[in-house]
Tab-separated table of C-alpha atoms in Angstrom:
chain	number	residue	atom	x	y	z
N	1	MET	CA	37.199	-36.930	-5.927
N	2	ARG	CA	36.871	-34.133	-3.114
N	3	GLY	CA	33.936	-35.643	-1.571
N	4	SER	CA	35.447	-39.376	-1.865
N	5	ALA	CA	38.077	-38.289	0.364
N	6	GLN	CA	35.634	-36.296	2.961
N	7	PHE	CA	33.754	-39.688	2.812
N	8	ARG	CA	37.001	-41.870	3.629
N	9	MET	CA	37.533	-39.579	6.569
N	10	PHE	CA	33.912	-39.826	7.868
N	11	PHE	CA	33.997	-43.811	7.038
N	12	SER	CA	37.301	-44.039	9.579
N	13	LEU	CA	36.111	-42.137	12.029
N	14	ALA	CA	32.339	-43.669	12.390
N	15	TRP	CA	34.688	-47.080	12.103
N	16	LEU	CA	36.694	-45.921	15.219
N	17	SER	CA	33.626	-44.909	17.277
N	18	LEU	CA	31.785	-48.044	16.380
N	19	THR	CA	34.515	-50.270	17.127
N	20	LEU	CA	35.502	-48.551	20.231
N	21	SER	CA	32.013	-48.502	21.480
N	22	LEU	CA	31.775	-52.336	21.169
N	23	GLY	CA	35.098	-52.993	22.731
N	24	VAL	CA	34.075	-51.220	26.029
N	25	TRP	CA	30.669	-52.911	25.880
N	26	TRP	CA	32.014	-56.652	25.561
N	27	TRP	CA	34.753	-55.454	27.915
N	28	ILE	CA	31.942	-54.172	30.638
N	29	LEU	CA	29.836	-56.952	30.006
N	30	GLY	CA	32.902	-59.680	30.205
N	31	PHE	CA	33.742	-58.066	34.006
N	32	ARG	CA	30.157	-58.129	35.185
N	33	GLN	CA	29.856	-61.513	33.911
N	34	ALA	CA	33.316	-62.572	36.124
N	35	LYS	CA	31.856	-60.402	39.268
N	36	THR	CA	28.665	-62.198	39.413
N	37	ILE	CA	30.459	-65.729	39.137
N	38	SER	CA	32.914	-65.006	41.947
N	39	GLU	CA	30.010	-63.924	43.815
N	40	ILE	CA	28.897	-66.954	43.885
N	41	SER	CA	29.919	-69.359	47.119
N	42	ILE	CA	32.247	-71.952	45.780
N	43	SER	CA	35.195	-73.860	47.011
N	44	GLN	CA	38.495	-71.999	47.839
N	45	GLU	CA	40.280	-73.708	44.645
N	46	ARG	CA	37.599	-72.324	42.228
N	47	GLN	CA	37.524	-68.844	43.370
N	48	LEU	CA	41.348	-68.706	42.661
N	49	GLU	CA	40.385	-69.899	39.192
N	50	LEU	CA	37.962	-67.460	38.721
N	51	ASN	CA	40.183	-64.596	39.772
N	52	ARG	CA	42.796	-65.832	37.537
N	53	VAL	CA	39.934	-66.141	34.479
N	54	ASN	CA	39.167	-62.164	35.569
N	55	ARG	CA	42.831	-61.241	35.419
N	56	MET	CA	43.288	-63.090	31.927
N	57	LEU	CA	40.201	-61.010	30.539
N	58	GLN	CA	41.375	-57.561	31.794
N	59	LEU	CA	44.573	-58.002	29.991
N	60	GLU	CA	43.140	-59.592	27.222
N	61	GLY	CA	40.304	-56.951	26.714
N	62	SER	CA	42.945	-54.100	27.261
N	63	PHE	CA	45.568	-55.212	24.722
N	64	PHE	CA	41.932	-56.017	22.332
N	65	LEU	CA	40.693	-52.414	23.030
N	66	SER	CA	44.656	-50.878	22.732
N	67	MET	CA	45.045	-52.448	18.777
N	68	LEU	CA	41.185	-51.109	17.990
N	69	THR	CA	41.876	-47.690	18.840
N	70	LEU	CA	45.361	-47.723	17.437
N	71	GLY	CA	44.149	-49.283	14.169
N	72	GLY	CA	41.148	-46.737	13.956
N	73	VAL	CA	43.373	-43.653	14.766
N	74	THR	CA	45.800	-44.818	12.462
N	75	LEU	CA	42.922	-44.778	9.878
N	76	ALA	CA	41.773	-41.712	10.457
N	77	VAL	CA	45.449	-39.950	10.393
N	78	LEU	CA	46.083	-41.681	7.096
N	79	SER	CA	42.839	-40.887	5.722
N	80	TYR	CA	43.460	-37.292	6.780
N	81	ARG	CA	46.687	-37.677	4.906
N	82	ASP	CA	45.170	-38.829	1.791
N	83	HIS	CA	43.047	-35.887	1.932
N	84	LYS	CA	45.538	-33.125	2.089
N	85	ARG	CA	47.615	-34.760	-0.402
N	86	SER	CA	44.468	-34.736	-2.960
N	87	LYS	CA	43.893	-30.964	-2.364
N	88	LEU	CA	47.398	-30.281	-2.781
N	89	ILE	CA	47.498	-32.109	-6.316
N	90	ALA	CA	44.070	-30.551	-6.721
N	91	ASP	CA	45.618	-27.115	-6.232
N	92	PHE	CA	48.816	-27.690	-7.779
N	93	PHE	CA	46.715	-28.930	-11.205
N	94	SER	CA	44.410	-25.651	-10.771
N	95	THR	CA	47.292	-23.131	-10.572
N	96	VAL	CA	49.715	-24.894	-13.288
N	97	THR	CA	46.850	-24.796	-15.870
N	98	HIS	CA	45.874	-21.638	-15.013
N	99	GLU	CA	49.553	-20.016	-15.357
N	100	MET	CA	49.870	-22.017	-18.857
N	101	LYS	CA	46.643	-20.945	-20.735
N	102	THR	CA	47.901	-17.435	-20.832
N	103	PRO	CA	51.070	-18.300	-22.749
N	104	ILE	CA	49.348	-20.797	-25.025
N	105	ALA	CA	46.689	-18.441	-25.731
N	106	SER	CA	49.274	-15.669	-26.660
N	107	LEU	CA	51.316	-18.253	-28.993
N	108	GLN	CA	47.716	-19.512	-30.730
N	109	LEU	CA	47.303	-15.956	-31.772
N	110	GLN	CA	51.016	-15.358	-33.084
N	111	ILE	CA	50.632	-18.108	-34.982
N	112	GLU	CA	47.513	-17.240	-36.513
N	113	VAL	CA	48.907	-13.801	-37.326
N	114	LEU	CA	51.898	-15.706	-39.001
N	115	LEU	CA	49.555	-17.738	-41.112
N	116	GLU	CA	47.495	-14.877	-42.291
N	117	ALA	CA	50.761	-13.315	-43.091
N	118	THR	CA	52.849	-15.568	-44.976
N	119	THR	CA	52.641	-16.701	-48.886
N	120	ASN	CA	55.091	-19.246	-48.253
N	121	PRO	CA	53.832	-22.943	-48.784
N	122	GLU	CA	55.982	-24.683	-47.277
N	123	LEU	CA	56.268	-22.158	-44.285
N	124	LYS	CA	52.348	-22.315	-43.950
N	125	ARG	CA	52.115	-26.132	-43.873
N	126	LYS	CA	54.852	-26.119	-40.759
N	127	LEU	CA	52.556	-23.261	-39.353
N	128	GLU	CA	49.727	-25.055	-39.627
N	129	LYS	CA	51.100	-28.010	-38.189
N	130	ILE	CA	52.108	-25.974	-35.256
N	131	TRP	CA	48.877	-24.539	-34.861
N	132	LYS	CA	47.300	-27.744	-34.292
N	133	GLU	CA	49.750	-29.063	-31.894
N	134	ASN	CA	49.054	-25.954	-29.829
N	135	GLN	CA	45.330	-26.801	-30.169
N	136	ARG	CA	45.848	-29.989	-28.878
N	137	ILE	CA	48.049	-29.008	-25.840
N	138	GLU	CA	45.497	-26.123	-25.178
N	139	SER	CA	42.564	-28.939	-25.393
N	140	GLN	CA	44.642	-31.607	-22.863
N	141	MET	CA	45.266	-28.086	-20.561
N	142	GLY	CA	41.308	-27.780	-20.390
N	143	ASN	CA	40.792	-31.227	-19.246
N	144	ALA	CA	43.540	-31.095	-16.745
N	145	PHE	CA	42.020	-27.441	-15.339
N	146	TYR	CA	38.384	-29.136	-15.320
N	147	LEU	CA	39.827	-32.200	-13.527
N	148	ALA	CA	41.274	-29.938	-10.933
N	149	SER	CA	38.055	-28.113	-10.448
N	150	LEU	CA	36.066	-31.228	-10.349
N	151	MET	CA	38.623	-32.478	-7.576
N	152	GLN	CA	37.993	-29.160	-5.625
N	153	GLY	CA	34.236	-29.485	-5.852
N	154	GLU	CA	34.254	-25.984	-7.331
N	155	SER	CA	30.532	-24.930	-9.093
N	156	LEU	CA	30.486	-24.046	-12.623
N	157	TYR	CA	28.787	-20.429	-13.826
N	158	LEU	CA	25.685	-21.381	-15.028
N	159	GLU	CA	23.589	-18.955	-17.514
N	160	THR	CA	20.802	-19.246	-19.677
N	161	LEU	CA	21.828	-19.127	-23.342
N	162	SER	CA	19.577	-19.452	-26.968
N	163	LEU	CA	20.758	-21.686	-29.308
N	164	GLN	CA	21.485	-18.861	-31.257
N	165	GLU	CA	24.078	-17.334	-29.160
N	166	LEU	CA	25.640	-20.744	-28.974
N	167	LYS	CA	26.245	-21.513	-32.696
N	168	GLU	CA	27.713	-17.924	-33.570
N	169	SER	CA	29.984	-18.355	-30.494
N	170	TYR	CA	31.098	-21.737	-31.378
N	171	SER	CA	31.036	-21.739	-34.883
N	172	HIS	CA	34.391	-19.766	-34.185
N	173	HIS	CA	36.036	-22.792	-32.674
N	174	GLU	CA	35.001	-25.575	-35.196
N	175	PRO	CA	34.694	-23.672	-38.470
N	176	ASP	CA	34.424	-27.129	-40.185
N	177	LEU	CA	31.423	-28.421	-37.778
N	178	ILE	CA	28.576	-29.461	-39.920
N	179	TRP	CA	25.318	-27.833	-38.334
N	180	ASP	CA	21.880	-29.355	-38.178
N	181	VAL	CA	19.440	-27.650	-36.549
N	182	SER	CA	15.741	-28.611	-36.638
N	183	ILE	CA	14.059	-26.577	-34.030
N	184	PRO	CA	14.157	-22.670	-33.563
N	185	LEU	CA	17.213	-21.259	-32.435
N	186	GLN	CA	15.363	-18.564	-29.907
N	187	LYS	CA	15.105	-21.724	-27.576
N	188	LYS	CA	17.359	-21.758	-24.597
N	189	VAL	CA	19.072	-23.587	-22.018
N	190	HIS	CA	20.898	-23.134	-19.136
N	191	LEU	CA	24.577	-24.183	-18.786
N	192	ASP	CA	28.316	-23.060	-18.370
N	193	ARG	CA	29.452	-21.637	-21.871
N	194	LYS	CA	32.912	-22.103	-21.637
N	195	ALA	CA	32.353	-25.974	-19.795
N	196	PHE	CA	29.973	-26.646	-22.722
N	197	PHE	CA	32.566	-25.360	-25.383
N	198	ALA	CA	34.973	-27.578	-23.487
N	199	MET	CA	32.620	-30.380	-23.776
N	200	LEU	CA	32.285	-30.058	-27.606
N	201	LYS	CA	35.922	-29.630	-28.200
N	202	ASN	CA	37.199	-32.540	-26.447
N	203	LEU	CA	34.493	-34.847	-28.058
N	204	THR	CA	35.247	-33.463	-31.574
N	205	ASP	CA	38.542	-34.176	-31.096
N	206	ASN	CA	38.352	-37.674	-29.756
N	207	ALA	CA	36.550	-38.345	-33.252
N	208	LYS	CA	39.300	-36.844	-35.002
N	209	ARG	CA	42.241	-38.566	-33.247
N	210	HIS	CA	40.888	-41.713	-32.119
N	211	GLY	CA	37.932	-42.409	-34.880
N	212	LYS	CA	40.025	-40.772	-37.672
N	213	ALA	CA	36.834	-38.882	-38.577
N	214	ASN	CA	36.911	-36.064	-41.516
N	215	GLN	CA	33.422	-35.369	-40.790
N	216	ILE	CA	31.864	-34.302	-37.865
N	217	LYS	CA	27.894	-33.286	-37.549
N	218	LEU	CA	26.223	-31.310	-34.471
N	219	SER	CA	22.253	-31.902	-34.760
N	220	ILE	CA	20.147	-30.105	-32.466
N	221	PHE	CA	16.620	-31.040	-31.666
N	222	GLN	CA	13.977	-31.712	-29.084
N	223	VAL	CA	12.490	-34.613	-27.008
N	224	LYS	CA	9.811	-33.718	-24.506
N	225	ASN	CA	11.357	-30.887	-22.352
N	226	GLN	CA	14.952	-31.751	-23.459
N	227	ILE	CA	17.167	-30.072	-25.889
N	228	CYS	CA	19.691	-32.848	-27.484
N	229	PHE	CA	22.817	-32.245	-29.231
N	230	LEU	CA	23.772	-35.003	-31.098
N	231	LEU	CA	27.422	-35.385	-32.383
N	232	GLU	CA	28.091	-37.843	-35.111
N	233	ASP	CA	31.012	-38.424	-36.987
N	234	ASN	CA	32.115	-40.864	-40.118
N	235	GLY	CA	35.103	-42.654	-38.345
N	236	SER	CA	35.846	-46.033	-37.665
N	237	GLY	CA	33.529	-45.959	-34.373
N	238	PHE	CA	34.329	-47.980	-31.269
N	239	GLN	CA	34.605	-51.479	-30.635
N	240	GLY	CA	33.745	-52.532	-27.178
N	241	ASN	CA	31.938	-51.592	-23.727
N	242	LYS	CA	30.389	-48.275	-23.974
N	243	LYS	CA	29.708	-48.509	-20.350
N	244	HIS	CA	33.497	-48.214	-19.651
N	245	LEU	CA	33.975	-45.078	-21.813
N	246	THR	CA	33.564	-42.760	-18.710
N	247	LEU	CA	36.015	-44.091	-16.301
N	248	PRO	CA	38.782	-42.059	-15.424
N	249	PHE	CA	42.019	-42.566	-16.968
N	250	LEU	CA	41.274	-45.617	-18.582
N	251	ARG	CA	42.686	-45.357	-22.241
N	252	HIS	CA	40.721	-47.516	-25.140
N	253	SER	CA	42.774	-47.127	-27.817
N	254	LYS	CA	46.588	-47.087	-28.682
N	255	THR	CA	46.594	-43.189	-29.930
N	256	SER	CA	47.426	-40.638	-27.766
N	257	GLY	CA	45.324	-39.376	-24.892
N	258	SER	CA	44.724	-39.123	-21.363
N	259	GLY	CA	41.813	-40.856	-20.678
N	260	ILE	CA	40.081	-38.478	-18.639
N	261	GLY	CA	38.118	-36.291	-21.513
N	262	LEU	CA	35.047	-38.273	-21.625
N	263	TYR	CA	35.109	-38.707	-17.688
N	264	ILE	CA	35.205	-34.690	-17.611
N	265	VAL	CA	32.296	-34.459	-20.151
N	266	LYS	CA	30.229	-36.707	-17.806
N	267	LYS	CA	31.068	-34.890	-14.903
N	268	LEU	CA	30.124	-31.489	-16.415
N	269	MET	CA	27.006	-32.665	-17.845
N	270	GLU	CA	25.667	-33.880	-14.153
N	271	LYS	CA	27.021	-30.572	-12.694
N	272	MET	CA	24.833	-28.711	-15.786
N	273	LYS	CA	21.532	-31.136	-14.396
N	274	GLY	CA	22.366	-32.924	-18.035
N	275	LYS	CA	22.726	-36.431	-19.335
N	276	LEU	CA	25.534	-38.052	-21.576
N	277	GLU	CA	24.446	-41.141	-23.829
N	278	PHE	CA	26.213	-43.154	-26.245
N	279	PRO	CA	23.535	-44.010	-29.019
N	280	ASN	CA	24.072	-47.191	-31.021
N	281	SER	CA	25.225	-46.100	-34.640
N	282	SER	CA	25.676	-48.173	-37.909
N	283	TYR	CA	28.615	-46.389	-38.560
N	284	GLY	CA	30.953	-44.240	-37.144
N	285	PHE	CA	30.039	-42.750	-33.443
N	286	GLN	CA	27.481	-40.855	-31.688
N	287	VAL	CA	27.720	-38.593	-28.868
N	288	LYS	CA	24.320	-37.586	-26.993
N	289	LEU	CA	24.030	-34.512	-24.708
N	290	SER	CA	20.803	-33.360	-23.278
N	291	LEU	CA	19.769	-30.352	-21.345
N	292	ASN	CA	16.891	-29.418	-19.875
N	293	GLU	CA	14.693	-26.500	-21.894
N	294	VAL	CA	14.161	-23.201	-20.340
N	295	THR	CA	10.873	-21.696	-20.916
């Protein structure tokens, strides 16, 4: 998005330079032609007519160049303001999400402590509901944080991790996730751990909230030099054009959601030199994440 704003700035300046150059060239050419014609030996009456046409060309040419200049400068100024506004919005999102993450994490920890300490079934049920809602807020704040990072063009912290490390780390986040690993866990991939976990969390939340799935399986296998992570669920699936799933702010169901989850997943995968796909499935919904193997 930051690149898009810079492109608009560049385009407006290029348009201004090109149109001004063409306008000046047309103006000079018109004057030369008028001067050449006026030097031809003609009658006094014709000479007066040519002088009148010459003055008209000067006035119209000056007005035309003024309008071109005004339009180009206006476009450049508006593009610059839009660029500044986009940067301010991105900075605001980044600051707010960063400030909110600490109290949300603290609240999450306190709820977990209360869940372990309580023996009252009714209180435990209410605490579990609060815990789930807090998890949802944390997920949405994570989306906002990564969206702000993408808008600012920030880079990821890429590191080489084994599948064993990934599985052990992420199992704590999704204890109900079913793992099906058909390749050695010693194989390695190059990724941003936090961003990759956020993507998996995003995808599993989508399956539960939008697809009403109660069982999600993560299969890890290899195709040539790529390590593939296939998430599949037993939910209602998706009826529609899958090409539109990664469009930002486009909601595909009436359930709650921001419409940016899969867009963020796609952009993060591109930053990790990976690929996001939606394979056809006879039941439920499938999402495939592919990353290059590190040898």
